[in-house]
Amino acid sequence: MKKFLGIFLALFGLFVSSFANEQFSFVGGFKTEAFKASAVFGKTNKAIIFTDNGEGMIDQIQLIGAYDTTGKVKREFWQGYYRTRLRVIVDGEVSVDGTIYNLCGLGSDFNKDSDFENVIFTTPLFSKTGLYSGITFNFKIPYYKSIVVELVRDARDVGKVGLLWGMVKSAKLINIKIGDITLPKGAKFHAITRKQNCKKGDQLEIFSTQKAGVLAGINMSGQGSKFDWVEGCLRAFVGNDNANCIMLSSGLEDYLGGAFGYNVGVRQFNSWGCTYKQMKKAPFTLCGYRNHFNDSVSWNRGGFKVSLRWGDQNKPHWNLNSIDDFAGQKKDPGEGTLVATAFYYDWE
């Protein structure tokens, strides 16, 4: 009996030791940089908040700040928070470049931060859990040689109050999945914002690549002189063929999860959502986000791009799988501005 007990305890001890080593290996597999200071920016417009050399993966960038709302009087701690740019340089190349609000689906420079005060949501790519800030980015950014994460203030805010709290977390490089698709090693992440003034027939090229890849999500915001600009459809073009396309939506509000101008109001969900709309008078404004973790969009090498048209055909039985000269278009969509941020990975 004693012999059996001794063998049991030895095996149990081996199991515990093995489990502890696995746990320790996991716990030892990440690195963080936390910051809480009023002198991060100082008199400059840029603050480097994380650097690393070697191989790894950023899986969290948390940016708390903006306003202190714990007292009776709201105090602004970080002036220009929403228009501060987040830039990530991976292996010497820009991987992420956009304002904090652009990257979180919260409109563009034609919006005010108060437009999103009570907008609270979480998605696989980002979340907003505070009245004006409390923004966390969870898109996974692999790096193979080096990485630099920096915040760049708008020129209007340089020298102003810049008190911020935050955390950047880097983990061991593991398999990254978008929906059911596992990315190969060597995949690069991109989150780049594009802006364009538009009129009838114009298209905003949201992103393009010659490499194989997968789309993680797109944030969209726009403002126009007429309501009809939101009829614009998203199209994907494969293999450098600009004549034929694959439809990604039958209208912008459809792509962002709405129906008939968001007749249930402003709502946010895991896969898609509207964060702001003003559709009663000019300028007609719509902002929102969409991710593709539940409906994969992937492509092979040889050319792939996604564009959004400013306004589109809006009549029964129209074949949207083509680009025409607006023949038969009854309503002019007017003029305005489109802003898009695409999140995607590509690889050789």
CSV table of C-alpha atoms in Angstrom, one decimal:
chain,number,residue,atom,x,y,z
A,1,MET,CA,0.0,0.0,0.0
A,2,LYS,CA,2.8,2.4,0.9
A,3,LYS,CA,4.6,1.5,-2.3
A,4,PHE,CA,1.5,2.2,-4.3
A,5,LEU,CA,0.9,5.5,-2.5
A,6,GLY,CA,4.5,6.5,-3.2
A,7,ILE,CA,4.2,5.8,-6.9
A,8,PHE,CA,0.9,7.7,-7.0
A,9,LEU,CA,2.4,10.7,-5.3
A,10,ALA,CA,5.4,10.7,-7.6
A,11,LEU,CA,3.2,10.6,-10.7
A,12,PHE,CA,1.0,13.3,-9.2
A,13,GLY,CA,4.0,15.4,-8.5
A,14,LEU,CA,5.3,14.9,-12.1
A,15,PHE,CA,1.8,16.0,-13.4
A,16,VAL,CA,1.7,19.1,-11.2
A,17,SER,CA,5.3,20.0,-12.2
A,18,SER,CA,4.5,19.6,-15.9
A,19,PHE,CA,1.3,21.6,-15.5
A,20,ALA,CA,3.1,24.4,-13.6
A,21,ASN,CA,5.8,24.5,-16.3
A,22,GLU,CA,3.2,24.9,-19.0
A,23,GLN,CA,1.4,27.6,-17.1
A,24,PHE,CA,4.7,29.4,-16.4
A,25,SER,CA,5.6,29.1,-20.1
A,26,PHE,CA,2.3,30.7,-21.0
A,27,VAL,CA,2.5,33.4,-18.3
A,28,GLY,CA,6.1,34.2,-19.4
A,29,GLY,CA,4.9,34.6,-23.0
A,30,PHE,CA,3.8,38.2,-22.9
A,31,LYS,CA,5.1,41.7,-22.2
A,32,THR,CA,3.3,44.9,-21.3
A,33,GLU,CA,4.0,48.6,-21.2
A,34,ALA,CA,1.7,50.6,-18.9
A,35,PHE,CA,1.7,54.4,-18.8
A,36,LYS,CA,0.1,56.9,-16.6
A,37,ALA,CA,1.6,60.4,-16.9
A,38,SER,CA,0.8,64.0,-17.8
A,39,ALA,CA,4.2,64.5,-19.4
A,40,VAL,CA,4.0,61.8,-22.0
A,41,PHE,CA,3.5,64.3,-24.8
A,42,GLY,CA,5.1,67.4,-23.1
A,43,LYS,CA,5.6,70.1,-25.7
A,44,THR,CA,5.9,67.6,-28.6
A,45,ASN,CA,3.3,66.1,-30.8
A,46,LYS,CA,4.5,62.5,-30.5
A,47,ALA,CA,4.8,59.9,-27.7
A,48,ILE,CA,6.3,56.4,-28.2
A,49,ILE,CA,4.3,54.1,-25.9
A,50,PHE,CA,5.8,50.7,-26.8
A,51,THR,CA,8.8,49.2,-28.6
A,52,ASP,CA,10.2,45.7,-29.0
A,53,ASN,CA,12.8,43.9,-31.0
A,54,GLY,CA,12.5,40.3,-32.2
A,55,GLU,CA,9.3,38.3,-32.9
A,56,GLY,CA,6.0,38.8,-31.2
A,57,MET,CA,2.4,40.0,-31.5
A,58,ILE,CA,0.5,43.0,-30.2
A,59,ASP,CA,-2.9,41.9,-29.0
A,60,GLN,CA,-4.1,44.8,-26.9
A,61,ILE,CA,-3.7,48.6,-27.0
A,62,GLN,CA,-5.8,50.3,-24.3
A,63,LEU,CA,-6.2,54.0,-24.3
A,64,ILE,CA,-8.0,55.5,-21.3
A,65,GLY,CA,-8.3,59.3,-21.0
A,66,ALA,CA,-10.2,62.2,-22.4
A,67,TYR,CA,-12.4,63.3,-19.5
A,68,ASP,CA,-12.7,62.7,-15.8
A,69,THR,CA,-16.4,62.3,-15.2
A,70,THR,CA,-16.2,61.1,-11.5
A,71,GLY,CA,-17.0,64.6,-10.1
A,72,LYS,CA,-19.7,67.1,-10.6
A,73,VAL,CA,-17.7,69.0,-13.2
A,74,LYS,CA,-16.4,67.2,-16.2
A,75,ARG,CA,-12.7,67.8,-16.6
A,76,GLU,CA,-10.9,67.3,-19.9
A,77,PHE,CA,-7.6,65.4,-19.2
A,78,TRP,CA,-6.5,64.7,-22.8
A,79,GLN,CA,-7.4,67.5,-25.2
A,80,GLY,CA,-7.9,66.2,-28.7
A,81,TYR,CA,-8.1,62.6,-27.6
A,82,TYR,CA,-10.4,61.5,-30.4
A,83,ARG,CA,-8.3,63.0,-33.2
A,84,THR,CA,-5.0,61.8,-31.9
A,85,ARG,CA,-3.4,59.4,-34.3
A,86,LEU,CA,-2.3,55.8,-33.5
A,87,ARG,CA,0.6,54.7,-35.5
A,88,VAL,CA,2.2,51.3,-35.4
A,89,ILE,CA,5.5,50.6,-37.4
A,90,VAL,CA,6.2,46.9,-38.0
A,91,ASP,CA,9.6,45.9,-39.3
A,92,GLY,CA,10.2,49.4,-40.5
A,93,GLU,CA,6.9,49.8,-42.3
A,94,VAL,CA,3.7,51.5,-41.3
A,95,SER,CA,1.1,48.9,-40.3
A,96,VAL,CA,-1.5,51.1,-38.5
A,97,ASP,CA,-2.3,54.7,-39.1
A,98,GLY,CA,-5.5,56.4,-38.2
A,99,THR,CA,-7.1,58.5,-35.5
A,100,ILE,CA,-8.3,56.8,-32.4
A,101,TYR,CA,-12.0,57.4,-33.3
A,102,ASN,CA,-11.5,56.4,-37.0
A,103,LEU,CA,-10.0,53.1,-35.8
A,104,CYS,CA,-12.9,52.4,-33.5
A,105,GLY,CA,-15.7,53.1,-36.0
A,106,LEU,CA,-16.5,56.5,-34.4
A,107,GLY,CA,-16.8,58.8,-37.4
A,108,SER,CA,-14.4,61.3,-38.7
A,109,ASP,CA,-13.3,64.9,-38.4
A,110,PHE,CA,-16.8,66.1,-39.3
A,111,ASN,CA,-18.0,64.6,-36.0
A,112,LYS,CA,-17.6,65.8,-32.4
A,113,ASP,CA,-16.7,63.5,-29.5
A,114,SER,CA,-20.0,64.3,-27.9
A,115,ASP,CA,-21.7,62.5,-30.9
A,116,PHE,CA,-20.5,59.2,-29.4
A,117,GLU,CA,-20.9,60.0,-25.6
A,118,ASN,CA,-23.3,57.1,-24.9
A,119,VAL,CA,-22.1,54.7,-27.6
A,120,ILE,CA,-20.9,51.6,-25.8
A,121,PHE,CA,-20.0,48.3,-27.6
A,122,THR,CA,-17.4,45.6,-28.0
A,123,THR,CA,-16.3,43.7,-31.1
A,124,PRO,CA,-13.4,41.3,-31.9
A,125,LEU,CA,-11.4,44.2,-33.2
A,126,PHE,CA,-12.1,47.0,-30.7
A,127,SER,CA,-14.3,48.2,-27.9
A,128,LYS,CA,-15.5,51.5,-26.3
A,129,THR,CA,-16.6,51.2,-22.7
A,130,GLY,CA,-16.5,54.8,-21.4
A,131,LEU,CA,-18.5,58.0,-22.1
A,132,TYR,CA,-15.8,59.6,-24.2
A,133,SER,CA,-12.9,57.2,-24.2
A,134,GLY,CA,-12.1,53.8,-22.6
A,135,ILE,CA,-11.1,52.5,-26.0
A,136,THR,CA,-9.3,49.2,-26.4
A,137,PHE,CA,-8.0,47.8,-29.7
A,138,ASN,CA,-7.7,44.0,-29.8
A,139,PHE,CA,-6.6,43.5,-33.4
A,140,LYS,CA,-3.6,41.2,-33.5
A,141,ILE,CA,-0.5,42.8,-35.0
A,142,PRO,CA,2.3,40.3,-35.7
A,143,TYR,CA,5.9,41.5,-36.0
A,144,TYR,CA,9.0,39.6,-36.9
A,145,LYS,CA,11.9,42.0,-36.3
A,146,SER,CA,10.7,45.1,-34.5
A,147,ILE,CA,7.7,47.2,-33.6
A,148,VAL,CA,7.1,50.8,-32.5
A,149,VAL,CA,3.7,52.0,-31.2
A,150,GLU,CA,3.3,55.8,-31.0
A,151,LEU,CA,0.6,58.4,-30.5
A,152,VAL,CA,0.7,61.5,-32.6
A,153,ARG,CA,-1.3,64.6,-31.6
A,154,ASP,CA,-3.1,66.8,-34.0
A,155,ALA,CA,-1.3,70.1,-34.6
A,156,ARG,CA,-4.2,71.9,-32.9
A,157,ASP,CA,-3.5,70.1,-29.7
A,158,VAL,CA,0.3,70.3,-29.3
A,159,GLY,CA,1.2,71.8,-26.0
A,160,LYS,CA,-2.3,71.3,-24.5
A,161,VAL,CA,-3.1,69.0,-21.5
A,162,GLY,CA,-2.3,65.4,-22.4
A,163,LEU,CA,-2.9,63.2,-19.3
A,164,LEU,CA,-3.5,59.6,-20.3
A,165,TRP,CA,-3.6,56.1,-19.0
A,166,GLY,CA,-3.1,53.0,-21.0
A,167,MET,CA,-1.6,49.6,-21.7
A,168,VAL,CA,0.1,48.0,-24.6
A,169,LYS,CA,0.4,44.2,-24.4
A,170,SER,CA,2.6,42.0,-26.6
A,171,ALA,CA,2.4,38.2,-26.6
A,172,LYS,CA,4.3,35.3,-28.1
A,173,LEU,CA,3.6,35.0,-31.8
A,174,ILE,CA,0.9,32.3,-32.1
A,175,ASN,CA,-1.6,31.3,-34.8
A,176,ILE,CA,-3.9,34.2,-35.7
A,177,LYS,CA,-7.4,33.3,-36.9
A,178,ILE,CA,-10.0,35.4,-38.7
A,179,GLY,CA,-13.2,33.3,-38.4
A,180,ASP,CA,-12.3,29.9,-39.7
A,181,ILE,CA,-9.2,31.0,-41.5
A,182,THR,CA,-5.8,30.5,-39.9
A,183,LEU,CA,-3.2,32.9,-41.1
A,184,PRO,CA,0.2,31.7,-42.3
A,185,LYS,CA,3.4,32.8,-40.6
A,186,GLY,CA,4.7,36.0,-42.3
A,187,ALA,CA,1.2,37.5,-42.5
A,188,LYS,CA,1.2,41.3,-42.1
A,189,PHE,CA,-1.6,43.4,-40.5
A,190,HIS,CA,-2.8,46.6,-42.1
A,191,ALA,CA,-5.2,49.3,-40.7
A,192,ILE,CA,-5.0,52.3,-42.9
A,193,THR,CA,-7.5,55.2,-43.2
A,194,ARG,CA,-8.4,56.7,-46.5
A,195,LYS,CA,-10.5,59.9,-47.1
A,196,GLN,CA,-11.9,61.3,-50.3
A,197,ASN,CA,-14.3,64.1,-51.4
A,198,CYS,CA,-16.9,62.5,-53.7
A,199,LYS,CA,-19.6,63.4,-56.3
A,200,LYS,CA,-21.9,61.4,-58.5
A,201,GLY,CA,-20.2,58.3,-59.9
A,202,ASP,CA,-17.0,58.5,-57.8
A,203,GLN,CA,-15.6,55.5,-56.0
A,204,LEU,CA,-13.4,55.4,-52.9
A,205,GLU,CA,-10.8,52.7,-53.1
A,206,ILE,CA,-10.8,51.4,-49.5
A,207,PHE,CA,-7.8,49.2,-49.9
A,208,SER,CA,-5.9,47.1,-52.5
A,209,THR,CA,-3.2,44.5,-52.5
A,210,GLN,CA,-1.4,42.2,-54.9
A,211,LYS,CA,-0.8,39.6,-52.2
A,212,ALA,CA,-3.0,36.8,-50.8
A,213,GLY,CA,-5.0,37.9,-47.8
A,214,VAL,CA,-8.1,38.0,-45.6
A,215,LEU,CA,-10.4,40.9,-44.6
A,216,ALA,CA,-10.9,41.4,-40.9
A,217,GLY,CA,-13.3,44.5,-41.1
A,218,ILE,CA,-14.0,47.9,-42.4
A,219,ASN,CA,-15.1,51.1,-40.6
A,220,MET,CA,-17.0,53.6,-42.7
A,221,SER,CA,-18.2,57.2,-42.2
A,222,GLY,CA,-19.6,59.7,-44.6
A,223,GLN,CA,-21.4,63.0,-44.9
A,224,GLY,CA,-23.3,64.3,-47.9
A,225,SER,CA,-25.5,67.0,-49.2
A,226,LYS,CA,-28.3,64.5,-50.0
A,227,PHE,CA,-29.5,61.3,-48.4
A,228,ASP,CA,-29.0,59.2,-51.5
A,229,TRP,CA,-25.3,58.9,-51.0
A,230,VAL,CA,-25.9,56.0,-48.6
A,231,GLU,CA,-27.2,53.9,-51.5
A,232,GLY,CA,-23.6,53.4,-52.4
A,233,CYS,CA,-22.5,49.7,-52.7
A,234,LEU,CA,-19.3,48.0,-51.6
A,235,ARG,CA,-17.7,45.9,-54.4
A,236,ALA,CA,-14.7,43.7,-54.5
A,237,PHE,CA,-12.5,43.4,-57.6
A,238,VAL,CA,-10.4,40.3,-58.2
A,239,GLY,CA,-7.3,39.9,-60.3
A,240,ASN,CA,-7.0,43.6,-61.5
A,241,ASP,CA,-10.3,43.3,-63.3
A,242,ASN,CA,-12.0,46.7,-63.0
A,243,ALA,CA,-15.0,45.7,-65.1
A,244,ASN,CA,-16.5,42.8,-63.1
A,245,CYS,CA,-17.0,42.7,-59.4
A,246,ILE,CA,-18.2,40.7,-56.4
A,247,MET,CA,-20.9,42.5,-54.4
A,248,LEU,CA,-20.2,43.0,-50.7
A,249,SER,CA,-23.4,44.9,-50.0
A,250,SER,CA,-26.5,46.3,-51.6
A,251,GLY,CA,-26.0,49.7,-49.9
A,252,LEU,CA,-23.8,51.3,-47.2
A,253,GLU,CA,-26.3,51.0,-44.4
A,254,ASP,CA,-26.9,47.4,-45.4
A,255,TYR,CA,-23.2,46.6,-45.1
A,256,LEU,CA,-23.1,48.3,-41.6
A,257,GLY,CA,-26.1,46.1,-40.5
A,258,GLY,CA,-28.9,48.5,-40.9
A,259,ALA,CA,-32.2,48.5,-42.9
A,260,PHE,CA,-34.0,51.4,-44.4
A,261,GLY,CA,-31.9,54.1,-42.9
A,262,TYR,CA,-31.6,52.3,-39.5
A,263,ASN,CA,-35.3,52.4,-38.7
A,264,VAL,CA,-34.6,50.9,-35.2
A,265,GLY,CA,-32.2,53.7,-34.4
A,266,VAL,CA,-28.5,53.7,-33.6
A,267,ARG,CA,-27.4,50.2,-32.5
A,268,GLN,CA,-24.1,48.4,-32.0
A,269,PHE,CA,-23.6,44.6,-32.2
A,270,ASN,CA,-20.6,42.2,-32.3
A,271,SER,CA,-20.3,41.9,-36.1
A,272,TRP,CA,-21.6,45.3,-37.2
A,273,GLY,CA,-23.2,48.5,-36.0
A,274,CYS,CA,-24.1,52.1,-36.5
A,275,THR,CA,-22.4,54.5,-34.1
A,276,TYR,CA,-23.9,57.8,-35.4
A,277,LYS,CA,-26.5,58.9,-37.9
A,278,GLN,CA,-28.2,62.2,-38.8
A,279,MET,CA,-30.5,61.6,-41.7
A,280,LYS,CA,-33.2,64.3,-41.3
A,281,LYS,CA,-31.4,67.2,-42.9
A,282,ALA,CA,-28.2,68.1,-44.7
A,283,PRO,CA,-25.4,67.3,-44.1
A,284,PHE,CA,-26.6,63.7,-44.0
A,285,THR,CA,-24.2,61.7,-41.8
A,286,LEU,CA,-23.6,58.0,-41.2
A,287,CYS,CA,-20.9,56.2,-39.2
A,288,GLY,CA,-20.4,52.6,-38.4
A,289,TYR,CA,-18.3,49.4,-38.5
A,290,ARG,CA,-18.4,45.8,-39.8
A,291,ASN,CA,-16.1,42.8,-39.2
A,292,HIS,CA,-15.9,39.6,-41.1
A,293,PHE,CA,-15.2,37.0,-38.4
A,294,ASN,CA,-18.5,35.3,-39.1
A,295,ASP,CA,-18.5,35.7,-42.9
A,296,SER,CA,-15.0,35.3,-44.3
A,297,VAL,CA,-13.7,37.4,-47.2
A,298,SER,CA,-10.4,36.0,-48.5
A,299,TRP,CA,-8.5,36.1,-51.8
A,300,ASN,CA,-5.4,34.6,-53.5
A,301,ARG,CA,-2.4,36.4,-55.0
A,302,GLY,CA,-2.8,38.4,-58.2
A,303,GLY,CA,-4.8,41.5,-57.2
A,304,PHE,CA,-7.7,42.3,-54.9
A,305,LYS,CA,-9.4,45.6,-54.0
A,306,VAL,CA,-12.5,46.9,-52.3
A,307,SER,CA,-14.3,50.1,-53.2
A,308,LEU,CA,-17.4,52.0,-52.1
A,309,ARG,CA,-19.4,54.0,-54.7
A,310,TRP,CA,-20.8,57.4,-53.9
A,311,GLY,CA,-24.5,56.7,-54.4
A,312,ASP,CA,-25.7,53.9,-56.6
A,313,GLN,CA,-28.5,52.6,-58.7
A,314,ASN,CA,-31.7,52.2,-56.7
A,315,LYS,CA,-34.4,50.6,-58.8
A,316,PRO,CA,-35.9,47.0,-59.1
A,317,HIS,CA,-34.0,44.3,-60.9
A,318,TRP,CA,-30.9,46.4,-61.5
A,319,ASN,CA,-27.8,44.3,-62.0
A,320,LEU,CA,-25.4,45.8,-59.4
A,321,ASN,CA,-22.6,43.4,-60.5
A,322,SER,CA,-21.3,46.0,-62.9
A,323,ILE,CA,-19.9,49.5,-63.1
A,324,ASP,CA,-21.8,51.8,-65.5
A,325,ASP,CA,-22.1,55.5,-66.1
A,326,PHE,CA,-25.2,55.9,-63.9
A,327,ALA,CA,-27.5,55.5,-67.0
A,328,GLY,CA,-31.0,55.6,-65.7
A,329,GLN,CA,-30.1,57.0,-62.3
A,330,LYS,CA,-33.1,59.0,-61.1
A,331,LYS,CA,-31.6,60.6,-58.1
A,332,ASP,CA,-28.3,62.6,-57.9
A,333,PRO,CA,-26.5,61.6,-54.7
A,334,GLY,CA,-25.1,65.1,-54.3
A,335,GLU,CA,-21.6,65.7,-53.0
A,336,GLY,CA,-19.8,64.9,-49.8
A,337,THR,CA,-16.9,63.1,-48.1
A,338,LEU,CA,-16.2,59.4,-47.4
A,339,VAL,CA,-13.7,58.1,-44.8
A,340,ALA,CA,-12.8,54.4,-44.6
A,341,THR,CA,-10.5,52.3,-42.4
A,342,ALA,CA,-9.8,48.8,-43.6
A,343,PHE,CA,-8.4,46.0,-41.3
A,344,TYR,CA,-6.8,43.2,-43.3
A,345,TYR,CA,-3.9,40.8,-43.4
A,346,ASP,CA,-1.9,39.8,-46.5
A,347,TRP,CA,1.1,37.6,-47.2
A,348,GLU,CA,3.3,36.4,-50.0
